[in-house]
PDB file of C-alpha atoms in Angstrom:
ATOM      1  CA  MET A  74     -62.045 138.431  81.046  1.00 68.00           C
ATOM      2  CA  ALA A  75     -62.738 134.897  82.054  1.00 76.00           C
ATOM      3  CA  GLN A  76     -61.071 131.684  80.917  1.00 81.00           C
ATOM      4  CA  LYS A  77     -61.908 128.030  81.510  1.00 85.00           C
ATOM      5  CA  TYR A  78     -59.497 126.383  83.900  1.00 84.00           C
ATOM      6  CA  LEU A  79     -57.106 124.161  81.926  1.00 90.00           C
ATOM      7  CA  PRO A  80     -55.400 121.549  84.107  1.00 88.00           C
ATOM      8  CA  GLU A  81     -52.328 121.675  81.819  1.00 91.00           C
ATOM      9  CA  ILE A  82     -51.450 125.002  83.436  1.00 89.00           C
ATOM     10  CA  VAL A  83     -49.386 123.008  85.999  1.00 88.00           C
ATOM     11  CA  ASP A  84     -46.819 122.554  83.104  1.00 88.00           C
ATOM     12  CA  GLY A  85     -46.952 126.307  82.346  1.00 89.00           C
ATOM     13  CA  ASP A  86     -48.505 128.937  80.213  1.00 92.00           C
ATOM     14  CA  LYS A  87     -46.049 129.083  77.271  1.00 95.00           C
ATOM     15  CA  ARG A  88     -45.399 132.462  75.703  1.00 96.00           C
ATOM     16  CA  ILE A  89     -44.520 132.147  72.023  1.00 98.00           C
ATOM     17  CA  LEU A  90     -43.083 135.248  70.403  1.00 98.00           C
ATOM     18  CA  LEU A  91     -43.708 136.095  66.738  1.00 98.00           C
ATOM     19  CA  VAL A  92     -41.540 138.525  64.781  1.00 98.00           C
ATOM     20  CA  ASP A  93     -43.215 139.611  61.555  1.00 98.00           C
ATOM     21  CA  GLY A  94     -45.395 136.506  61.705  1.00 98.00           C
ATOM     22  CA  GLU A  95     -42.543 134.030  62.273  1.00 98.00           C
ATOM     23  CA  PRO A  96     -42.230 132.202  65.623  1.00 98.00           C
ATOM     24  CA  VAL A  97     -39.078 132.404  67.681  1.00 98.00           C
ATOM     25  CA  PRO A  98     -38.104 128.687  68.026  1.00 98.00           C
ATOM     26  CA  TYR A  99     -38.220 128.806  71.815  1.00 98.00           C
ATOM     27  CA  GLY A 100     -41.004 129.899  74.170  1.00 97.00           C
ATOM     28  CA  LEU A 101     -41.082 130.688  77.881  1.00 97.00           C
ATOM     29  CA  SER A 102     -43.222 128.353  79.978  1.00 96.00           C
ATOM     30  CA  ARG A 103     -44.431 130.411  82.942  1.00 94.00           C
ATOM     31  CA  ILE A 104     -45.046 127.817  85.597  1.00 94.00           C
ATOM     32  CA  PRO A 105     -47.309 128.635  88.563  1.00 89.00           C
ATOM     33  CA  THR A 106     -45.880 128.273  92.112  1.00 89.00           C
ATOM     34  CA  GLY A 107     -47.165 128.192  95.646  1.00 82.00           C
ATOM     35  CA  GLY A 108     -50.725 127.074  94.937  1.00 82.00           C
ATOM     36  CA  GLU A 109     -51.246 129.861  92.382  1.00 82.00           C
ATOM     37  CA  VAL A 110     -53.119 128.943  89.160  1.00 82.00           C
ATOM     38  CA  ARG A 111     -51.687 131.841  87.103  1.00 81.00           C
ATOM     39  CA  GLY A 112     -48.331 131.326  85.576  1.00 80.00           C
ATOM     40  CA  ASN A 113     -47.425 134.870  84.780  1.00 78.00           C
ATOM     41  CA  LEU A 114     -44.123 136.019  86.203  1.00 84.00           C
ATOM     42  CA  ALA A 115     -45.696 138.965  88.035  1.00 81.00           C
ATOM     43  CA  ALA A 116     -47.843 136.421  89.973  1.00 81.00           C
ATOM     44  CA  GLY A 117     -44.648 134.523  91.059  1.00 83.00           C
ATOM     45  CA  GLY A 118     -44.462 132.091  88.169  1.00 87.00           C
ATOM     46  CA  VAL A 119     -41.152 130.661  87.196  1.00 93.00           C
ATOM     47  CA  GLY A 120     -39.937 131.138  83.594  1.00 93.00           C
ATOM     48  CA  VAL A 121     -38.490 128.012  81.922  1.00 96.00           C
ATOM     49  CA  GLY A 122     -37.399 128.284  78.353  1.00 97.00           C
ATOM     50  CA  ARG A 123     -38.353 125.358  76.108  1.00 97.00           C
ATOM     51  CA  ALA A 124     -38.222 124.585  72.413  1.00 98.00           C
ATOM     52  CA  LEU A 125     -41.595 124.882  70.683  1.00 98.00           C
ATOM     53  CA  THR A 126     -43.450 121.623  70.190  1.00 97.00           C
ATOM     54  CA  GLU A 127     -44.891 120.617  66.869  1.00 98.00           C
ATOM     55  CA  ARG A 128     -48.338 121.617  68.050  1.00 97.00           C
ATOM     56  CA  GLU A 129     -47.117 125.038  69.229  1.00 98.00           C
ATOM     57  CA  LEU A 130     -45.402 125.605  65.877  1.00 98.00           C
ATOM     58  CA  TRP A 131     -48.628 124.649  64.168  1.00 98.00           C
ATOM     59  CA  ILE A 132     -50.585 127.175  66.239  1.00 98.00           C
ATOM     60  CA  ALA A 133     -48.044 129.882  65.530  1.00 98.00           C
ATOM     61  CA  ARG A 134     -48.150 129.108  61.776  1.00 98.00           C
ATOM     62  CA  GLN A 135     -51.940 129.443  61.821  1.00 98.00           C
ATOM     63  CA  VAL A 136     -51.956 132.873  63.489  1.00 98.00           C
ATOM     64  CA  GLY A 137     -48.661 134.348  62.192  1.00 98.00           C
ATOM     65  CA  PRO A 138     -49.729 135.096  58.560  1.00 98.00           C
ATOM     66  CA  THR A 139     -52.797 137.010  59.678  1.00 98.00           C
ATOM     67  CA  LEU A 140     -50.796 139.110  62.200  1.00 98.00           C
ATOM     68  CA  LYS A 141     -48.268 139.860  59.480  1.00 98.00           C
ATOM     69  CA  GLU A 142     -51.013 140.766  57.034  1.00 98.00           C
ATOM     70  CA  GLN A 143     -52.369 143.161  59.681  1.00 97.00           C
ATOM     71  CA  GLY A 144     -48.949 144.808  59.995  1.00 96.00           C
ATOM     72  CA  ILE A 145     -48.278 143.505  63.479  1.00 97.00           C
ATOM     73  CA  LEU A 146     -44.502 143.050  63.696  1.00 97.00           C
ATOM     74  CA  PHE A 147     -44.270 141.731  67.220  1.00 98.00           C
ATOM     75  CA  ALA A 148     -46.801 139.612  69.079  1.00 98.00           C
ATOM     76  CA  GLY A 149     -46.983 137.036  71.852  1.00 98.00           C
ATOM     77  CA  LEU A 150     -49.141 133.961  71.773  1.00 98.00           C
ATOM     78  CA  ASP A 151     -50.034 132.205  75.073  1.00 96.00           C
ATOM     79  CA  VAL A 152     -50.579 128.475  74.885  1.00 97.00           C
ATOM     80  CA  ILE A 153     -51.700 126.159  77.637  1.00 95.00           C
ATOM     81  CA  GLY A 154     -51.518 122.515  76.665  1.00 94.00           C
ATOM     82  CA  ASP A 155     -52.913 122.304  73.140  1.00 94.00           C
ATOM     83  CA  TYR A 156     -54.884 125.537  73.340  1.00 95.00           C
ATOM     84  CA  LEU A 157     -54.163 129.079  72.203  1.00 97.00           C
ATOM     85  CA  THR A 158     -55.502 131.179  75.089  1.00 94.00           C
ATOM     86  CA  GLU A 159     -54.326 134.729  74.199  1.00 94.00           C
ATOM     87  CA  VAL A 160     -52.853 136.826  71.400  1.00 97.00           C
ATOM     88  CA  ASN A 161     -50.958 139.781  72.893  1.00 96.00           C
ATOM     89  CA  VAL A 162     -50.077 142.563  70.521  1.00 95.00           C
ATOM     90  CA  THR A 163     -49.771 145.427  73.009  1.00 91.00           C
ATOM     91  CA  SER A 164     -47.202 144.160  75.542  1.00 85.00           C
ATOM     92  CA  PRO A 165     -45.653 140.829  74.660  1.00 88.00           C
ATOM     93  CA  THR A 166     -42.946 140.037  77.214  1.00 90.00           C
ATOM     94  CA  CYS A 167     -40.348 137.315  77.797  1.00 93.00           C
ATOM     95  CA  ILE A 168     -37.701 138.595  75.416  1.00 96.00           C
ATOM     96  CA  ARG A 169     -35.064 139.059  78.140  1.00 95.00           C
ATOM     97  CA  GLU A 170     -35.640 135.611  79.636  1.00 96.00           C
ATOM     98  CA  LEU A 171     -35.459 133.836  76.233  1.00 98.00           C
ATOM     99  CA  ASP A 172     -32.394 135.833  75.139  1.00 98.00           C
ATOM    100  CA  GLU A 173     -30.668 134.921  78.415  1.00 97.00           C
ATOM    101  CA  GLN A 174     -31.545 131.256  78.376  1.00 97.00           C
ATOM    102  CA  PHE A 175     -30.798 130.581  74.714  1.00 98.00           C
ATOM    103  CA  GLY A 176     -28.286 133.264  73.686  1.00 97.00           C
ATOM    104  CA  LEU A 177     -30.824 134.939  71.366  1.00 98.00           C
ATOM    105  CA  ASP A 178     -31.182 138.626  70.450  1.00 98.00           C
ATOM    106  CA  ILE A 179     -34.929 138.875  69.720  1.00 98.00           C
ATOM    107  CA  GLY A 180     -34.838 142.715  70.025  1.00 97.00           C
ATOM    108  CA  MET A 181     -32.283 142.930  67.260  1.00 97.00           C
ATOM    109  CA  GLN A 182     -34.233 140.466  65.155  1.00 97.00           C
ATOM    110  CA  LEU A 183     -37.249 142.770  65.466  1.00 97.00           C
ATOM    111  CA  MET A 184     -35.137 145.855  64.701  1.00 97.00           C
ATOM    112  CA  ASP A 185     -33.805 144.126  61.576  1.00 98.00           C
ATOM    113  CA  VAL A 186     -37.384 143.618  60.337  1.00 97.00           C
ATOM    114  CA  VAL A 187     -38.275 147.248  61.100  1.00 97.00           C
ATOM    115  CA  GLU A 188     -35.179 148.457  59.209  1.00 97.00           C
ATOM    116  CA  ALA A 189     -35.960 146.253  56.254  1.00 97.00           C
ATOM    117  CA  LYS A 190     -39.564 147.481  56.088  1.00 95.00           C
ATOM    118  CA  LEU A 191     -38.421 151.089  56.259  1.00 95.00           C
ATOM    119  CA  ALA A 192     -35.860 150.529  53.524  1.00 96.00           C
ATOM    120  CA  ALA A 193     -38.544 148.930  51.331  1.00 95.00           C
ATOM    121  CA  ARG A 194     -40.693 152.082  51.623  1.00 91.00           C
ATOM    122  CA  LYS A 195     -37.999 154.262  50.056  1.00 85.00           C
TER     123      LYS A 195
END
């Protein structure tokens, strides 16, 4: 996979989590450190929680309904600057960091959706 270098990466690669197509109101900006251009935490990036911007909410609202329609209950969108760079449906991370920084319980939010969907099937 290759991606054009986006200079806005210095401000972070923001992970936006979607639960049943709806964005969590905060995302984790993974900011590169030490001359690295990748912001992911495994590459040494620092995770800073931030409220979603209007542009990021707009992006999430464009993608969310399609993911929900496809039955994807949990996804992560990566945004650099004004650009959606990745849709992650296999291993979206950053729940723990956002829960800790903002007092959220994203895992329980996801389990509530799963429970409601199972109840609706009966």
